[in-house]
Amino acid sequence: MPSIEDWLSNPLNIVAEAFENRQNSKEWKQKVEEFFKNKISDEKLCSLIPSLNSTPLHLVPSTSLVRFRCMIQDSFEPEYFLETYEVVNKTTREKVIGTSCYKDVIDSPDGYDVIMESPQNETGCRQVLFCVSIPGETEWVKQFTLPPPPVQGVVTSNVSTKRSHDDEPMEATEEAEDDTNKRRNLTLPETSVDSPNLEVNHPLPWEKGQAAIVKVYDETMDFKVNEVYEFVGILSVDPSLSAIHDTNHDQVNGDCGHMEELKSRSPPASLVPRIHVIAMEKLSHNNPLLSNNVSSVPDPPSTTSDDLLDFIRKATLGDELAAQCILFHLLSRVYTRSGTMAVGKLSLNISGIPPNSPFPKLFADVIKQLVTKCCYLPMTLDNMNKLRFVPNKNYTKNKLEPGVLQLSNGSYLLLDETSLKPGSLDSSGVKNIRAISTLVTTQKVDYDFQFYQTPFYHDVNCVVLSEAKSMLPCDLHIKLTPGFPVPENLVDYFCSLLPPVEVLNKFRIYLTRGRMVEYDMEPHVMQEIENDFVSWRRDDRDNVSADDLHRLLVLARVQCASMGRNKLSSGDWGVVKKFDEKRKERMKT
Amino acid sequence: MSSPDRRRRGRQTPDAAPSSDLDMLPPTSPARPVDLLDATSDSILAPQTPANISEIDLSSPLFYGTPSSARTPGGTALTPGRTPRGTMTPVRQRADLGSNNRVRVVNLQSDQNPEQSRHETIPEETEEELASSADPAGHLVIWGTDVVVSRCKTRFTQFINSFLPSEEDGAMETDGGDANEPMYLRKLEDISVTEEPYFEVDCSHLKTFDADLYRQLICYPQEVIPTFDMAVNEMFFGRYPDISLEHQIQVKPFNAERTKNMRNLNPEDIDQLITIYGMVIQSSSLIPEMREGFFRCNVCNHEVTVEIERGRIAEPSICDRCKTTHSMSLIHNRSLFTDRQLVKLQEAPDDMPAGQTPHSVSLHSYGDLVDSVQPGDRVIVTGVYRAQPLRANPRMRNVKSVYRTHVDVLHFRKKDEKRQKLYETADDDDCQIQFSKERVEMIRSLSKKPDIYDRLARAVAPSVFGHDDIKKGILLQLFGGCRKQLKNYAKTGSKTGMRSEMHVLLCGDPGTSKSQLLRYVHDKLSPRGQYTSGKGSSAVGLTAYITKEQESKQLMMQPGALVLSDNGICCIDEFDKMNDSTRSILHEVMEQQTLSIAKAGIICQLNARTSVMAAANPCESQWNHKKTIIENIMLPHTLLSRFDLIFLMLDPQDEAYDRRLANHLVSLYHRTQEEEEMDVMDSEVLKDYVAYARAFVKPRLTEDAGQELVQAYVEMRKGGGSGNKGGVTAYPRQLESLIRLSEAHARSRLSLKVERVDVQEALRLYREALKQSATDPRTGIVDISILTTGMSATARKRQEELKGALKQLIDQDKGRGGQGGKAGPTLRCRPLLDRWRSQTDQIITQVMFDEAVRALQDDEVLVRTGDVIRLC
């Protein structure tokens, strides 16, 4: 049995060994996979595998085992490769058979030549995916991934390097806490991608995420764009992969037109490494505090809900109702689709925020502490006109270029309308606004394939902060009315808000779990709802429409989820009715 | 060829003991001491030719039997550029099948089926040669395959000579030709007339004729197609010896059964003949590829031409005449090139699984196929799937284990071509859609269900509750009627005809899910739809606008929503908020189905065969039941009358409805898994069903149905008129609507005949729509003239009032017992009018009085003769 170090740092040995002892062409791969699955299922061993999310690429040696938690940004055409090949010794004419599974390059030993025409050669096929680190993954999630064990001679001196991140004061406090709670023997010096290199296709241009080309050998897997996976595989950063960038045009035969495409398809391996997948898991959420299977998590203590509400109320400056709205919103999720309708989405509009206030940013920081994926987007004219929101297909590069709205399911999108100043939107700005509006109303984005558009379905919780009622059609609208005088220095106030990490963690678990929880209705509650609706309609036909019922039904689900239950009770329904009543009351005045 | 998977699959390995020495044509290039000059990227690693295998030069005239075969069979004298006499048909290498036209032949021991060899007849042209070297009993098989050249040729010749198309094919392909004549012989004849040296072969025909030959074609196109070429050329020049073509005839197979979704391609398909379907997204500029290099010695000016060999031109390292080494230099101007183009084909949007990005495949097209497709075209491509090892840098030791794949195109079939052929289907692009057999089967079996119409209707926007008739209307709109071309015009190509598209208008209270229906139709059902909002769209946005292109400074026309949704459905929300000038364009589009544009020097007429589906809100935000539709939505009746169906979506003030609505909504939110599966038809199925019906079902009116229609129309014209006999209540336009609706209903059953039931349902639906939209609010009677003439409903209303008042007045008189007579009491008009004037503070004019009297006369309350009114 190979030692730990061996399977970690040189997994290809195991592959080669299995290949040599193979009985047929299929079975040995399964054996390899089983071997590694066994290792990975042991949490302790698994944590030994360096993760590309937290370890800079240059610290991980090539052909060693890595983990990567990522979102599929684009899928390429399947790749044909020499699965088995024969090499011949130039002098002795001795023939050896090898496999190029889990590697990019046939590394024939010195003095050997590959026989391309050998009858032993077999062509295989593997899926190729372009993956990026999860867009909008919040800082605490990133921090949480434990630093890897020291690999080789890791430089540990640059501990105090400040991460080049744009989060300000909140960040500082959080970092301090993190430092006290978890001793980090490594900081995260961002990979040196300072140059605006377009090869790293990250949806959020301000984020410096890792990207990788992931090759999967399981042909039966059906990958969809925007799904989140954790891959475990063999890292390949062979410099010859980027050779295309070194050769100039004349040397490559003929088709210069396809150079662009070739280049984009094989970006420098030092920036975009290749990962040959051995094991993978589809993630339903990226909360590191919870296992992937949410239903196995025990119920949180019932006080959490109140504590969390209390915490949010502080962030809403004492506005109870708004805090309730936000909690409901945090728990909402598209749980089914019917026709064009995304059932369960609850877009929120918080109005009454004065322009030029630091509130939206600070509020976003609070949200970022609670959720795992959050994107704060000030809707400035500049942003609206210049950023690419909708992913579009670039045919010269043969690549899907990401847009800001290419977010994985369960992301949180905070739109700050207060930063929209008078000015004119150009045509791309108008298109962008329209795209956001479609996302808010139907939870889908029409990706631009130039000749046509294809809808991609998302589940992104959208909240709009605005001065007056937002221009985007939201399901739930609440005007923020502070419960106490607004503190002079909002920044300081928000700094003082954060509870200790243990409490935050409780909130985080509570939210992720609440979001994912299954949902059902009792027949008698359904009956009750129907009766209520009929009687409202009888009393006030003009003001009660189907839309109101839609909203209430969504609210009922999140109320139920906030209680940690998965069956709607008539109590929940009562709470929801009262809540909406109060909200309507507020909106009238 | 350096295709990777080739040898593995080959049925005969070289070890299959080739016995006799077949050295009649010695192996050429590999043995030659030459410098290799790259001409193409393919075939980097050419296989070594085993010594015991001979080569047959398939491009040799000996094998084609062309008139030029009299000349010397050396490779150099064959090329077209140097043909001394113009009457010769030059032999040109087929670039699309790779450069290697020399086929290695292996003679197998007679371990093969002896029966086969008995059947074998070797064509004359080759017999001599083969006989000279090979044992006649031997079995010549192309190396790595099970293809016997001679047998293959014979079979193909037989195929051409005797293949008769089956019934439905015959109808499609022949243009008035005799179905009993072998269709491929006629094709040869066509070639002799058109002098286009391409011979297209439908693989499905070949399959029905000889499955084994077909299998060989699919598995070894590289070898079999040149063999076919030989056979065709022999036949052709045998029949038409005097004709000279641009080059020899090339066989272009298409419609291989291995029709694949791009996504299903896998290594098994390498080097096989495949047919895939997709959309062209990119095409490169033309790449000249050297076919024959021309070298001249720098010392003695000796000239040599070298043909391309496995993708390379071998530069002669030594001059034949003066024996100087490395003195030959390439003269570009005198070398020969073929055209090559790289085309990118991407999965068509309809084939793309949800949530995934499309795959693409690169195509290499050669010769005449260059520039035959444009980006945006949807094409069916037949070609040979290739894989080449990808070596980023040839100098590096390590070989990248990855292959690059492409398709060498043999045949493009644009979807549009088919469309032109069958102009009846020209009213729909959906006929492009190819359905798999299972899908067609499913659709057919669905259509057999008795309740298919209701089923389909239910599948329209299942999330919208109720409104069954509206959904049916939308469904029929999706199906559409049949385009009728007036015979006299059909020939001249004029667009005059009757429209097949139906228009539907939904109007009603806000919040009655009109927009939801629109959106659903646009998102899920309509193959080519546009969604606009009346508020935001301008006239140019709907039609077309002219822009100046930045680079070329040329005027460009950009199509608007209506043009873009040609053959689709244009959904217009907030129809009432559209301004008048914008709306006025719709007049032309909705009836003539064209759009005339005269802007910035561009005057043209565009097709806009668009179904309009519009939604309008009442102008008072809530529907006023006391007003007619015209008053409620403030649209001109000229426009309204163009809608086939106008539905009112009103909030029924009804508790039972509320309850059902609530139930429906609540159930949306707690759908369990099984329920979802049981759900009504999937929107994809509906979409395919509609597309299939539109493409393949062209129902015609039966005698019976025609009668029914006539009767219904006559009834409408005489019956409907709400009392005032003057108004005509139905116009030919309504009859046309009815015909369209009946046809659409027949289509929903995939019936080729419009029958009585179809007409009945069309009538029912039409009446239903009318009942909602054209009900006179005063009388409660359905009155189509509201829509057709717009007969100012206010006037009607006032007239109604006047009539009532007059009636009352007369009744008073009656009660008082005026002058009596046998035929009833009579009145004089003048005093009556005076008394009426005195009783009301309204101004009653003589005209108004006359109208009221006439109305009462119509009601048979009285009879007026001159100044005297006699009560009945």
mmCIF file with all atom_site columns, N, CA and C in Angstrom, chain A residues 141-160:
data_model
loop_
_atom_site.group_PDB
_atom_site.id
_atom_site.type_symbol
_atom_site.label_atom_id
_atom_site.label_alt_id
_atom_site.label_comp_id
_atom_site.label_asym_id
_atom_site.label_entity_id
_atom_site.label_seq_id
_atom_site.pdbx_PDB_ins_code
_atom_site.Cartn_x
_atom_site.Cartn_y
_atom_site.Cartn_z
_atom_site.occupancy
_atom_site.B_iso_or_equiv
_atom_site.pdbx_formal_charge
_atom_site.auth_seq_id
_atom_site.auth_comp_id
_atom_site.auth_asym_id
_atom_site.auth_atom_id
_atom_site.pdbx_PDB_model_num
ATOM 1  N N  . VAL A 1 141 ? -16.293 32.367 4.309 1.00 0.00 ? 141 VAL A N  1
ATOM 2  C CA . VAL A 1 141 ? -16.269 31.010 3.756 1.00 0.00 ? 141 VAL A CA 1
ATOM 3  C C  . VAL A 1 141 ? -14.864 30.687 3.276 1.00 0.00 ? 141 VAL A C  1
ATOM 4  N N  . LYS A 1 142 ? -14.270 31.685 2.615 1.00 0.00 ? 142 LYS A N  1
ATOM 5  C CA . LYS A 1 142 ? -12.909 31.470 2.118 1.00 0.00 ? 142 LYS A CA 1
ATOM 6  C C  . LYS A 1 142 ? -11.952 31.219 3.268 1.00 0.00 ? 142 LYS A C  1
ATOM 7  N N  . GLN A 1 143 ? -12.130 32.015 4.319 1.00 0.00 ? 143 GLN A N  1
ATOM 8  C CA . GLN A 1 143 ? -11.255 31.875 5.481 1.00 0.00 ? 143 GLN A CA 1
ATOM 9  C C  . GLN A 1 143 ? -11.381 30.503 6.101 1.00 0.00 ? 143 GLN A C  1
ATOM 10 N N  . PHE A 1 144 ? -12.571 29.994 5.990 1.00 0.00 ? 144 PHE A N  1
ATOM 11 C CA . PHE A 1 144 ? -12.857 28.799 6.743 1.00 0.00 ? 144 PHE A CA 1
ATOM 12 C C  . PHE A 1 144 ? -12.098 27.589 6.235 1.00 0.00 ? 144 PHE A C  1
ATOM 13 N N  . THR A 1 145 ? -11.900 27.576 4.943 1.00 0.00 ? 145 THR A N  1
ATOM 14 C CA . THR A 1 145 ? -11.152 26.454 4.388 1.00 0.00 ? 145 THR A CA 1
ATOM 15 C C  . THR A 1 145 ? -9.797  26.418 5.075 1.00 0.00 ? 145 THR A C  1
ATOM 16 N N  . LEU A 1 146 ? -9.590  25.373 5.756 1.00 0.00 ? 146 LEU A N  1
ATOM 17 C CA . LEU A 1 146 ? -8.366  25.311 6.558 1.00 0.00 ? 146 LEU A CA 1
ATOM 18 C C  . LEU A 1 146 ? -7.144  25.371 5.652 1.00 0.00 ? 146 LEU A C  1
ATOM 19 N N  . PRO A 1 147 ? -6.140  26.045 6.127 1.00 0.00 ? 147 PRO A N  1
ATOM 20 C CA . PRO A 1 147 ? -4.912  26.085 5.334 1.00 0.00 ? 147 PRO A CA 1
ATOM 21 C C  . PRO A 1 147 ? -4.356  24.677 5.195 1.00 0.00 ? 147 PRO A C  1
ATOM 22 N N  . PRO A 1 148 ? -3.739  24.434 4.091 1.00 0.00 ? 148 PRO A N  1
ATOM 23 C CA . PRO A 1 148 ? -3.233  23.090 3.829 1.00 0.00 ? 148 PRO A CA 1
ATOM 24 C C  . PRO A 1 148 ? -1.991  22.808 4.665 1.00 0.00 ? 148 PRO A C  1
ATOM 25 N N  . PRO A 1 149 ? -1.672  21.554 4.804 1.00 0.00 ? 149 PRO A N  1
ATOM 26 C CA . PRO A 1 149 ? -0.442  21.242 5.517 1.00 0.00 ? 149 PRO A CA 1
ATOM 27 C C  . PRO A 1 149 ? 0.727   21.767 4.706 1.00 0.00 ? 149 PRO A C  1
ATOM 28 N N  . PRO A 1 150 ? 1.791   22.139 5.379 1.00 0.00 ? 150 PRO A N  1
ATOM 29 C CA . PRO A 1 150 ? 2.928   22.697 4.645 1.00 0.00 ? 150 PRO A CA 1
ATOM 30 C C  . PRO A 1 150 ? 3.382   21.717 3.577 1.00 0.00 ? 150 PRO A C  1
ATOM 31 N N  . VAL A 1 151 ? 3.419   22.213 2.388 1.00 0.00 ? 151 VAL A N  1
ATOM 32 C CA . VAL A 1 151 ? 3.887   21.374 1.289 1.00 0.00 ? 151 VAL A CA 1
ATOM 33 C C  . VAL A 1 151 ? 5.299   21.822 0.953 1.00 0.00 ? 151 VAL A C  1
ATOM 34 N N  . GLN A 1 152 ? 6.178   20.907 0.898 1.00 0.00 ? 152 GLN A N  1
ATOM 35 C CA . GLN A 1 152 ? 7.585   21.196 0.643 1.00 0.00 ? 152 GLN A CA 1
ATOM 36 C C  . GLN A 1 152 ? 8.039   22.351 1.544 1.00 0.00 ? 152 GLN A C  1
ATOM 37 N N  . GLY A 1 153 ? 8.921   23.181 1.065 1.00 0.00 ? 153 GLY A N  1
ATOM 38 C CA . GLY A 1 153 ? 9.384   24.288 1.902 1.00 0.00 ? 153 GLY A CA 1
ATOM 39 C C  . GLY A 1 153 ? 8.521   25.509 1.723 1.00 0.00 ? 153 GLY A C  1
ATOM 40 N N  . VAL A 1 154 ? 7.389   25.550 2.377 1.00 0.00 ? 154 VAL A N  1
ATOM 41 C CA . VAL A 1 154 ? 6.484   26.676 2.179 1.00 0.00 ? 154 VAL A CA 1
ATOM 42 C C  . VAL A 1 154 ? 7.012   27.902 2.914 1.00 0.00 ? 154 VAL A C  1
ATOM 43 N N  . VAL A 1 155 ? 6.966   28.999 2.219 1.00 0.00 ? 155 VAL A N  1
ATOM 44 C CA . VAL A 1 155 ? 7.396   30.243 2.851 1.00 0.00 ? 155 VAL A CA 1
ATOM 45 C C  . VAL A 1 155 ? 6.284   30.714 3.767 1.00 0.00 ? 155 VAL A C  1
ATOM 46 N N  . THR A 1 156 ? 6.561   30.809 5.021 1.00 0.00 ? 156 THR A N  1
ATOM 47 C CA . THR A 1 156 ? 5.515   31.205 5.956 1.00 0.00 ? 156 THR A CA 1
ATOM 48 C C  . THR A 1 156 ? 5.770   32.574 6.562 1.00 0.00 ? 156 THR A C  1
ATOM 49 N N  . SER A 1 157 ? 6.687   33.288 5.981 1.00 0.00 ? 157 SER A N  1
ATOM 50 C CA . SER A 1 157 ? 7.073   34.554 6.606 1.00 0.00 ? 157 SER A CA 1
ATOM 51 C C  . SER A 1 157 ? 6.058   35.672 6.373 1.00 0.00 ? 157 SER A C  1
ATOM 52 N N  . ASN A 1 158 ? 5.408   35.645 5.242 1.00 0.00 ? 158 ASN A N  1
ATOM 53 C CA . ASN A 1 158 ? 4.561   36.790 4.908 1.00 0.00 ? 158 ASN A CA 1
ATOM 54 C C  . ASN A 1 158 ? 3.179   36.712 5.549 1.00 0.00 ? 158 ASN A C  1
ATOM 55 N N  . VAL A 1 159 ? 3.174   36.481 6.845 1.00 0.00 ? 159 VAL A N  1
ATOM 56 C CA . VAL A 1 159 ? 1.916   36.269 7.542 1.00 0.00 ? 159 VAL A CA 1
ATOM 57 C C  . VAL A 1 159 ? 1.054   37.518 7.531 1.00 0.00 ? 159 VAL A C  1
ATOM 58 N N  . SER A 1 160 ? 1.690   38.647 7.695 1.00 0.00 ? 160 SER A N  1
ATOM 59 C CA . SER A 1 160 ? 0.904   39.869 7.899 1.00 0.00 ? 160 SER A CA 1
ATOM 60 C C  . SER A 1 160 ? 0.494   40.548 6.598 1.00 0.00 ? 160 SER A C  1
#
